[in-house]
Short mmCIF file of C-alpha atoms and ligand atoms in Angstrom, two decimals:
data_model
loop_
_atom_site.label_atom_id
_atom_site.label_comp_id
_atom_site.label_asym_id
_atom_site.label_seq_id
_atom_site.Cartn_x
_atom_site.Cartn_y
_atom_site.Cartn_z
CA MET A 218 17.32 71.62 96.55
CA LYS A 219 15.71 68.30 96.59
CA ALA A 220 12.23 68.33 98.29
CA TYR A 221 11.74 65.51 100.78
CA LYS A 222 8.24 64.28 101.32
CA ASP A 223 6.51 64.26 104.82
CA LEU A 224 7.36 61.37 106.93
CA ALA A 225 4.54 58.86 106.46
CA PRO A 226 5.49 55.31 107.55
CA SER A 227 2.98 52.72 106.37
CA PRO A 228 0.81 50.99 109.03
CA ARG A 229 2.15 47.52 109.73
CA THR A 230 1.22 44.44 111.67
CA ILE A 231 4.58 43.49 113.08
CA MET A 232 4.81 39.80 114.05
CA THR A 233 8.54 39.66 114.29
CA PRO A 234 10.69 39.03 117.48
CA GLY A 235 11.22 42.85 117.60
CA PRO A 236 10.96 45.66 117.17
CA VAL A 237 7.22 45.13 117.59
CA GLU A 238 4.15 47.46 117.50
CA VAL A 239 4.00 50.11 120.29
CA ASP A 240 0.85 50.98 122.26
CA PRO A 241 -0.42 54.35 121.03
CA ARG A 242 -0.32 55.53 124.75
CA VAL A 243 3.49 55.04 124.64
CA LEU A 244 3.80 56.90 121.41
CA ARG A 245 1.73 59.67 122.78
CA ALA A 246 3.92 59.81 125.93
CA MET A 247 6.89 60.34 123.55
CA SER A 248 5.36 63.51 122.24
CA TYR A 249 5.19 65.28 125.68
CA PRO A 250 7.37 68.41 126.20
CA ILE A 251 10.93 67.96 127.25
CA LEU A 252 11.91 68.43 130.90
CA GLY A 253 15.41 69.29 132.00
CA GLN A 254 17.30 66.30 133.32
CA PHE A 255 17.71 67.72 136.80
CA ASP A 256 14.18 69.26 136.94
CA PRO A 257 12.66 67.69 140.09
CA GLU A 258 9.63 66.76 138.00
CA PHE A 259 11.98 64.73 135.76
CA THR A 260 13.98 63.08 138.50
CA ALA A 261 10.67 61.93 140.20
CA LEU A 262 9.83 60.27 136.82
CA MET A 263 13.30 58.55 136.91
CA ASN A 264 12.62 57.32 140.36
CA GLU A 265 9.17 55.98 139.64
CA THR A 266 10.74 54.25 136.52
CA MET A 267 13.23 52.57 138.88
CA SER A 268 10.49 51.47 141.23
CA MET A 269 8.52 49.98 138.37
CA LEU A 270 11.60 48.13 137.04
CA ARG A 271 11.99 46.51 140.34
CA LEU A 272 8.44 45.04 140.10
CA LEU A 273 9.21 43.98 136.47
CA PHE A 274 12.42 42.16 137.39
CA LYS A 275 10.89 40.77 140.57
CA THR A 276 13.82 42.13 142.65
CA GLU A 277 14.54 44.00 145.79
CA ASN A 278 17.77 45.37 144.19
CA GLU A 279 18.63 48.96 144.89
CA TRP A 280 19.89 49.27 141.28
CA ALA A 281 17.25 48.99 138.48
CA PHE A 282 17.45 51.47 135.76
CA PRO A 283 17.72 51.96 131.92
CA VAL A 284 20.91 52.30 129.98
CA ASP A 285 20.57 54.62 126.91
CA GLY A 286 20.96 52.59 123.80
CA THR A 287 19.52 49.46 122.39
CA SER A 288 19.54 46.22 124.45
CA ARG A 289 23.25 45.42 123.72
CA SER A 290 24.17 48.72 125.42
CA GLY A 291 22.79 47.17 128.62
CA ILE A 292 24.60 43.89 128.01
CA GLU A 293 27.82 45.72 127.31
CA ALA A 294 27.59 48.14 130.38
CA VAL A 295 27.04 45.06 132.62
CA LEU A 296 29.87 43.06 131.12
CA VAL A 297 32.37 45.72 130.62
CA GLY A 298 31.53 46.81 134.20
CA ILE A 299 32.02 43.47 136.09
CA ILE A 300 34.48 41.63 133.75
CA GLU A 301 38.10 42.42 134.48
CA PRO A 302 40.64 41.48 131.78
CA GLY A 303 41.74 37.90 132.37
CA ASP A 304 38.53 36.84 134.17
CA LYS A 305 37.28 33.47 133.19
CA VAL A 306 33.80 33.78 131.79
CA LEU A 307 31.59 30.78 130.96
CA VAL A 308 28.94 31.17 128.19
CA PRO A 309 26.52 28.48 127.47
CA ILE A 310 25.55 29.01 123.78
CA TYR A 311 22.25 27.72 122.14
CA GLY A 312 21.71 30.32 119.46
CA ARG A 313 22.85 33.59 118.13
CA PHE A 314 22.65 35.72 121.17
CA GLY A 315 24.89 33.35 123.10
CA HIS A 316 27.53 34.22 120.54
CA LEU A 317 26.95 37.90 121.16
CA LEU A 318 27.67 37.38 124.89
CA THR A 319 30.88 35.62 123.92
CA GLU A 320 31.95 38.37 121.54
CA ILE A 321 31.36 41.14 124.08
CA ALA A 322 32.95 39.12 127.01
CA GLY A 323 35.87 38.66 124.68
CA ARG A 324 36.27 42.35 124.04
CA CYS A 325 36.22 42.98 127.70
CA GLY A 326 39.46 40.75 127.78
CA ALA A 327 37.82 37.78 129.31
CA GLU A 328 39.10 34.27 128.93
CA VAL A 329 35.82 32.98 127.41
CA VAL A 330 34.95 29.38 127.90
CA LYS A 331 32.14 28.32 125.55
CA LEU A 332 29.64 25.55 126.10
CA GLU A 333 27.67 24.74 123.12
CA THR A 334 24.62 22.67 122.29
CA GLU A 335 22.74 22.05 119.10
CA TRP A 336 20.41 24.93 117.99
CA GLY A 337 16.77 24.21 118.52
CA THR A 338 17.59 22.70 122.10
CA VAL A 339 18.75 24.13 125.44
CA PHE A 340 20.99 22.89 128.16
CA THR A 341 20.01 20.73 131.11
CA GLU A 342 20.65 22.12 134.58
CA GLU A 343 23.25 19.53 135.17
CA GLU A 344 25.18 20.29 132.09
CA ILE A 345 25.58 23.97 133.00
CA VAL A 346 26.15 23.28 136.72
CA SER A 347 28.86 20.73 136.05
CA ALA A 348 30.55 23.28 133.63
CA ILE A 349 30.63 25.80 136.36
CA ARG A 350 32.25 23.25 138.89
CA GLU A 351 34.69 22.23 136.26
CA HIS A 352 35.77 25.59 135.00
CA GLN A 353 35.27 27.64 138.17
CA PRO A 354 34.46 30.79 136.10
CA LYS A 355 34.32 34.30 137.68
CA LEU A 356 31.15 34.93 135.69
CA VAL A 357 28.44 32.82 133.88
CA ALA A 358 26.54 34.75 131.13
CA LEU A 359 23.49 33.08 129.82
CA VAL A 360 20.62 34.01 127.33
CA HIS A 361 17.17 33.40 128.97
CA GLY A 362 15.08 33.45 125.77
CA GLU A 363 16.93 32.92 122.45
CA THR A 364 15.09 34.75 119.76
CA SER A 365 17.06 33.23 116.95
CA THR A 366 15.85 29.64 117.78
CA GLY A 367 12.79 30.36 119.73
CA ARG A 368 13.95 28.47 122.81
CA ILE A 369 13.84 29.27 126.37
CA GLN A 370 16.58 28.07 128.86
CA PRO A 371 15.45 27.13 132.34
CA LEU A 372 17.45 28.90 134.91
CA ALA A 373 16.82 26.99 138.10
CA GLY A 374 19.83 25.76 139.93
CA ILE A 375 22.44 27.85 138.05
CA GLY A 376 22.38 30.89 140.48
CA GLN A 377 22.94 28.42 143.30
CA ALA A 378 25.83 26.81 141.61
CA CYS A 379 27.27 30.24 140.87
CA ARG A 380 27.01 31.27 144.57
CA GLU A 381 28.82 27.92 145.61
CA THR A 382 31.70 28.60 143.32
CA ASN A 383 31.76 32.45 143.97
CA ALA A 384 30.88 33.26 140.36
CA LEU A 385 28.56 36.14 139.27
CA PHE A 386 25.41 35.14 137.24
CA VAL A 387 24.40 37.38 134.38
CA VAL A 388 21.32 36.83 132.27
CA ASP A 389 20.27 38.30 129.01
CA ALA A 390 16.36 38.53 129.38
CA VAL A 391 16.07 40.95 126.50
CA ALA A 392 13.39 38.91 124.68
CA THR A 393 11.61 37.58 127.62
CA ILE A 394 11.14 40.58 130.07
CA GLY A 395 7.48 41.61 130.11
CA GLY A 396 6.24 38.45 128.22
CA ILE A 397 7.63 35.63 130.37
CA GLU A 398 8.48 35.71 134.03
CA VAL A 399 11.99 36.84 135.05
CA ALA A 400 12.36 36.01 138.69
CA THR A 401 15.64 37.83 139.37
CA ASP A 402 15.88 37.36 143.16
CA GLN A 403 14.25 33.93 143.43
CA LEU A 404 16.74 32.59 140.80
CA LEU A 405 19.77 34.23 142.45
CA ILE A 406 20.70 36.17 139.28
CA ASP A 407 23.26 38.83 140.00
CA ALA A 408 22.66 40.97 136.84
CA VAL A 409 19.82 41.00 134.35
CA ILE A 410 19.49 42.86 131.21
CA GLY A 411 15.96 43.49 129.51
CA GLY A 412 14.96 45.06 126.32
CA THR A 413 12.32 47.59 125.45
CA GLN A 414 11.42 46.74 121.87
CA LYS A 415 10.20 43.24 122.38
CA CYS A 416 7.59 42.26 125.00
CA LEU A 417 7.65 45.58 126.72
CA SER A 418 6.42 47.17 123.40
CA VAL A 419 8.45 50.31 123.75
CA PRO A 420 10.61 51.46 120.91
CA ALA A 421 14.24 50.44 120.83
CA GLY A 422 16.57 52.84 122.42
CA MET A 423 16.84 51.95 126.22
CA ALA A 424 17.99 48.74 128.00
CA PRO A 425 16.53 48.30 131.42
CA ILE A 426 18.96 46.48 133.77
CA THR A 427 19.15 45.42 137.41
CA TYR A 428 22.06 44.29 139.56
CA ASN A 429 22.56 43.24 143.21
CA LYS A 430 25.22 43.87 145.92
CA ARG A 431 27.45 41.06 144.63
CA ALA A 432 27.67 42.60 141.14
CA GLU A 433 27.99 46.00 142.59
CA ALA A 434 30.96 44.92 144.82
CA LYS A 435 32.78 43.82 141.69
CA LEU A 436 32.01 47.03 139.96
CA GLN A 437 33.00 49.22 142.90
CA SER A 438 36.23 47.46 143.37
CA ARG A 439 37.19 48.56 139.86
CA LYS A 440 36.20 52.21 140.39
CA ARG A 441 39.67 53.23 141.09
CA ILE A 442 39.96 56.24 138.72
CA GLU A 443 37.39 58.52 140.14
CA ARG A 444 35.40 60.35 137.42
CA GLY A 445 38.28 61.24 135.09
CA LEU A 446 40.57 62.50 137.79
CA LEU A 447 44.19 61.38 137.41
CA LEU A 448 45.63 58.94 139.74
CA ALA A 449 46.56 60.11 143.21
CA ASP A 450 50.24 59.68 144.18
CA GLY A 451 51.08 56.19 145.18
CA ASP A 452 47.98 54.80 143.33
CA ASP A 453 49.80 53.81 140.20
CA ASP A 454 49.09 50.20 140.78
CA PRO A 455 50.20 48.43 137.52
CA LEU A 456 47.19 46.12 137.96
CA LEU A 457 44.78 48.99 137.89
CA ARG A 458 42.12 48.02 135.39
CA PRO A 459 39.68 50.85 134.90
CA ILE A 460 36.33 50.16 133.16
CA GLN A 461 37.11 50.34 129.48
CA SER A 462 34.26 52.66 128.51
CA ASN A 463 33.01 56.05 129.49
CA TYR A 464 29.52 55.92 128.12
CA LEU A 465 28.77 52.45 129.47
CA ASP A 466 30.70 52.86 132.67
CA LEU A 467 28.23 51.23 135.09
CA SER A 468 29.68 52.90 138.14
CA GLN A 469 29.15 56.40 136.55
CA LEU A 470 25.67 55.40 135.35
CA GLN A 471 24.81 54.17 138.86
CA ASP A 472 26.08 57.60 140.33
CA TYR A 473 23.83 59.26 137.84
CA TRP A 474 20.69 57.23 138.81
CA SER A 475 21.67 57.66 142.70
CA PRO A 476 20.14 60.35 144.71
CA ALA A 477 23.48 62.35 144.15
CA ARG A 478 22.60 62.51 140.42
CA LEU A 479 26.17 62.93 139.39
CA ASN A 480 26.14 64.22 135.97
CA HIS A 481 27.11 61.64 133.29
CA HIS A 482 25.16 61.85 129.99
CA THR A 483 21.98 63.74 129.09
CA GLU A 484 19.06 61.45 129.79
CA ALA A 485 17.07 60.51 126.76
CA THR A 486 13.91 62.42 127.91
CA SER A 487 11.37 61.22 125.44
CA MET A 488 12.59 57.52 125.70
CA LEU A 489 12.24 57.82 129.50
CA TYR A 490 8.63 59.01 129.18
CA ALA A 491 8.17 55.99 126.79
CA LEU A 492 9.62 53.49 129.13
CA ARG A 493 7.71 54.83 132.05
CA GLU A 494 4.46 54.65 130.21
CA GLY A 495 5.21 51.21 128.85
CA LEU A 496 6.07 49.87 132.41
CA ARG A 497 2.92 51.53 133.71
CA LEU A 498 0.86 49.73 131.06
CA VAL A 499 2.51 46.37 131.99
CA LEU A 500 1.80 46.79 135.69
CA GLU A 501 -1.77 48.07 134.96
CA GLU A 502 -2.38 44.75 132.88
CA GLY A 503 -0.74 42.68 135.75
CA LEU A 504 2.45 40.62 135.25
CA ASP A 505 0.59 37.23 135.55
CA GLU A 506 -2.25 38.43 133.28
CA ARG A 507 0.30 39.59 130.74
CA PHE A 508 2.21 36.43 130.80
CA ALA A 509 -1.06 34.44 130.40
CA ARG A 510 -2.11 36.60 127.39
CA HIS A 511 1.20 35.76 125.75
CA ARG A 512 0.49 32.04 126.31
CA GLU A 513 -3.13 32.33 125.05
CA HIS A 514 -2.12 33.85 121.71
CA GLU A 515 0.70 31.43 121.23
CA GLY A 516 -1.70 28.60 121.57
CA ALA A 517 -4.06 29.97 119.00
CA LEU A 518 -1.13 30.70 116.64
CA ILE A 519 0.30 27.17 117.05
CA ALA A 520 -3.14 25.56 116.51
CA GLY A 521 -3.58 27.51 113.24
CA LEU A 522 -0.11 26.83 111.88
CA GLU A 523 -0.44 23.12 112.66
CA ALA A 524 -3.92 22.92 111.04
CA MET A 525 -2.33 24.38 107.95
CA GLY A 526 0.11 21.37 107.96
CA LEU A 527 3.10 23.39 108.93
CA ARG A 528 5.88 21.95 111.12
CA LEU A 529 7.20 23.82 114.06
CA TYR A 530 11.00 23.95 114.48
CA GLY A 531 12.85 22.89 117.62
CA ASP A 532 12.46 20.91 120.73
CA PRO A 533 8.86 21.56 121.82
CA SER A 534 9.76 21.01 125.54
CA CYS A 535 11.81 24.26 125.57
CA LYS A 536 9.76 26.35 123.10
CA MET A 537 9.63 30.07 124.05
CA THR A 538 6.12 31.34 124.42
CA VAL A 539 6.71 34.62 122.59
CA VAL A 540 8.49 33.27 119.34
CA THR A 541 7.22 30.56 117.30
CA CYS A 542 9.57 29.11 114.58
CA ILE A 543 8.11 27.42 111.55
CA GLU A 544 10.03 25.05 109.15
CA ILE A 545 9.76 26.50 105.62
CA PRO A 546 8.05 23.79 103.63
CA ALA A 547 10.24 22.20 100.96
CA GLY A 548 9.89 23.94 97.54
CA VAL A 549 8.59 27.11 99.05
CA ASP A 550 10.80 30.30 98.69
CA GLY A 551 10.65 31.69 102.22
CA GLU A 552 11.74 35.21 101.35
CA SER A 553 9.14 35.40 98.62
CA VAL A 554 6.50 34.48 101.08
CA ARG A 555 7.79 37.23 103.60
CA SER A 556 7.85 39.81 100.95
CA MET A 557 4.24 39.01 99.73
CA LEU A 558 3.02 39.27 103.26
CA LEU A 559 4.74 42.63 103.90
CA ASP A 560 3.99 44.23 100.58
CA HIS A 561 0.41 43.16 100.13
CA TYR A 562 -0.90 42.53 103.68
CA GLY A 563 1.45 44.89 105.61
CA ILE A 564 2.36 41.92 107.84
CA GLU A 565 6.00 41.31 108.83
CA ILE A 566 7.34 38.02 109.95
CA ALA A 567 10.94 37.20 110.53
CA SER A 568 13.57 34.97 108.90
CA SER A 569 16.46 33.73 110.96
CA PHE A 570 20.28 33.75 111.18
CA GLY A 571 23.31 31.63 110.43
CA PRO A 572 22.55 28.03 110.20
CA LEU A 573 18.72 28.60 110.25
CA LYS A 574 18.85 31.26 107.43
CA GLY A 575 16.39 30.21 104.78
CA LYS A 576 15.24 27.19 106.67
CA ILE A 577 12.78 28.77 109.23
CA TRP A 578 10.35 31.64 109.57
CA ARG A 579 10.05 33.18 113.01
CA ILE A 580 6.69 34.74 114.23
CA GLY A 581 6.82 36.80 117.31
CA THR A 582 3.77 37.28 119.56
CA MET A 583 5.17 40.03 121.73
CA GLY A 584 3.63 42.89 123.90
CA TYR A 585 1.21 45.09 121.93
CA SER A 586 1.59 42.93 118.78
CA CYS A 587 0.47 39.87 120.78
CA SER A 588 -3.30 40.13 120.09
CA LYS A 589 -6.22 38.03 118.78
CA ARG A 590 -6.62 40.42 115.82
CA ASN A 591 -3.01 40.04 114.81
CA VAL A 592 -3.01 36.27 115.15
CA LEU A 593 -5.96 35.85 113.08
CA LEU A 594 -4.80 38.27 110.44
CA THR A 595 -1.41 36.58 110.27
CA LEU A 596 -2.81 33.08 109.90
CA GLY A 597 -5.27 34.15 107.18
CA ALA A 598 -2.67 36.03 105.19
CA LEU A 599 -0.07 33.21 105.52
CA GLU A 600 -2.53 30.75 104.25
CA ALA A 601 -3.45 32.69 101.24
CA VAL A 602 0.25 33.43 100.44
CA LEU A 603 1.27 29.89 100.73
CA LEU A 604 -1.56 28.84 98.33
CA ARG A 605 -0.31 31.62 96.03
CA HIS A 606 3.16 30.02 96.14
CA GLY A 607 1.65 26.67 95.06
CA HIS A 608 1.87 25.00 98.38
CA SER A 609 -0.96 22.72 98.99
CA LEU A 610 -2.93 22.83 102.21
CA GLU A 611 -6.49 22.57 103.32
CA ALA A 612 -7.97 26.01 102.95
CA GLY A 613 -9.80 27.37 105.92
CA LYS A 614 -8.66 24.95 108.67
CA ALA A 615 -6.01 27.35 110.22
CA LEU A 616 -8.46 30.03 111.21
CA GLN A 617 -11.06 27.54 112.34
CA ALA A 618 -8.42 25.94 114.59
CA ALA A 619 -7.41 29.37 116.07
CA MET A 620 -10.97 30.26 116.59
CA ASP A 621 -11.54 27.06 118.52
CA VAL A 622 -8.68 28.02 120.82
CA TYR A 623 -10.20 31.45 121.28
CA GLY A 624 -13.64 29.90 122.01
CA MET A 625 -15.25 32.02 119.33
C1 PLP B 620 17.08 41.43 120.48
C2 PLP B 620 18.04 40.85 121.41
C3 PLP B 620 19.28 41.28 121.75
C4 PLP B 620 19.81 42.67 121.12
O1 PLP B 620 18.96 43.67 121.31
P1 PLP B 620 19.29 45.12 120.57
O2 PLP B 620 18.17 45.87 121.11
O3 PLP B 620 19.10 44.82 119.03
O4 PLP B 620 20.58 45.59 120.91
C5 PLP B 620 19.98 40.66 122.68
N1 PLP B 620 19.53 39.51 123.23
C6 PLP B 620 18.46 38.83 122.85
C7 PLP B 620 18.16 37.59 123.47
C8 PLP B 620 17.61 39.55 121.97
O5 PLP B 620 16.57 38.87 121.63
#
């Protein structure tokens, strides 16, 4: 039999828009002994996690819990739960993840209306609000922070327009949650999906979500086939449209997270420990302090990159704090630079997708990866690797500029 070596992943400095480095305290939490999923000690941890998620999402919603699976499991659970086949869904698209929302909504049987704008920019409030008034969708699905282009979409005014036209407003805040404020209630957002492996700095494997009474009402109106029982006599409504998923049936997930604890799936115990510890660390740091930390390191990174003579990609007025996109200089092989950084410095930065593939690099400053040490290391290594690739720049300026920002 072939002998497999011990698992020994190399230490890395991960400066991508996810997955990012995880706080050792979260990794430690994942190694704790398993509790049964109905053990009162475990259900108490579930309840604490829900309370902490309400603080993170800035909401009074009753429902705030994680879906097991990566972030898109949360997106899919929300959309498959509250989109009925035939519903009109408006998706403003300004990067790759807008296309993901479109694709999932389409699979839910929605009549999808796309609103597109050039990558590297975002929509004005008026553009989205007038599209809502024109198309009168049942639901608007929008990405808050687009990791593919490093842009952030302002959300003000959209929730109000949705209330006026009786639409539900769903926001993908996977990339922003824990790094940039997501004010769910204040912005009148009906459902929000967050991610663990980005600014929360917890491994991938859960998707925290929250939704309000408006979204729940839509969900409950569809909960016509009760937990796998056959239809009762006289309830053979041909318009009956049950939720097209068992694993991601939000009404059943909600029952599982309710005090009734109706059995659905087996909770991912170690991931729940990780999420609870990750949330505890976020709240211990303080939300405002955490957002300010992300802005500080972004500032130092940008100063260093610009001092190297590199150009940032995209409209600066809508740049997302936690992802910085850089135009790959002419004549430089972007993938070769990334490989040298990874193979020789243990530093990972990202490329991009679709129309931006080969044109930009993306550097994430998210969660535990967002630190002075990591920013300084990345700038120093990138400068050295660019010089090695024959790119001319004024050596030494990048780190000095970053150190100025840090007041060192
Ligand atoms: C990363 C990301 C996702 C997808 O997350 P997975 O965990 O890979 O499923 C969705 N939306 C946005 C904005 C993201 O950045």
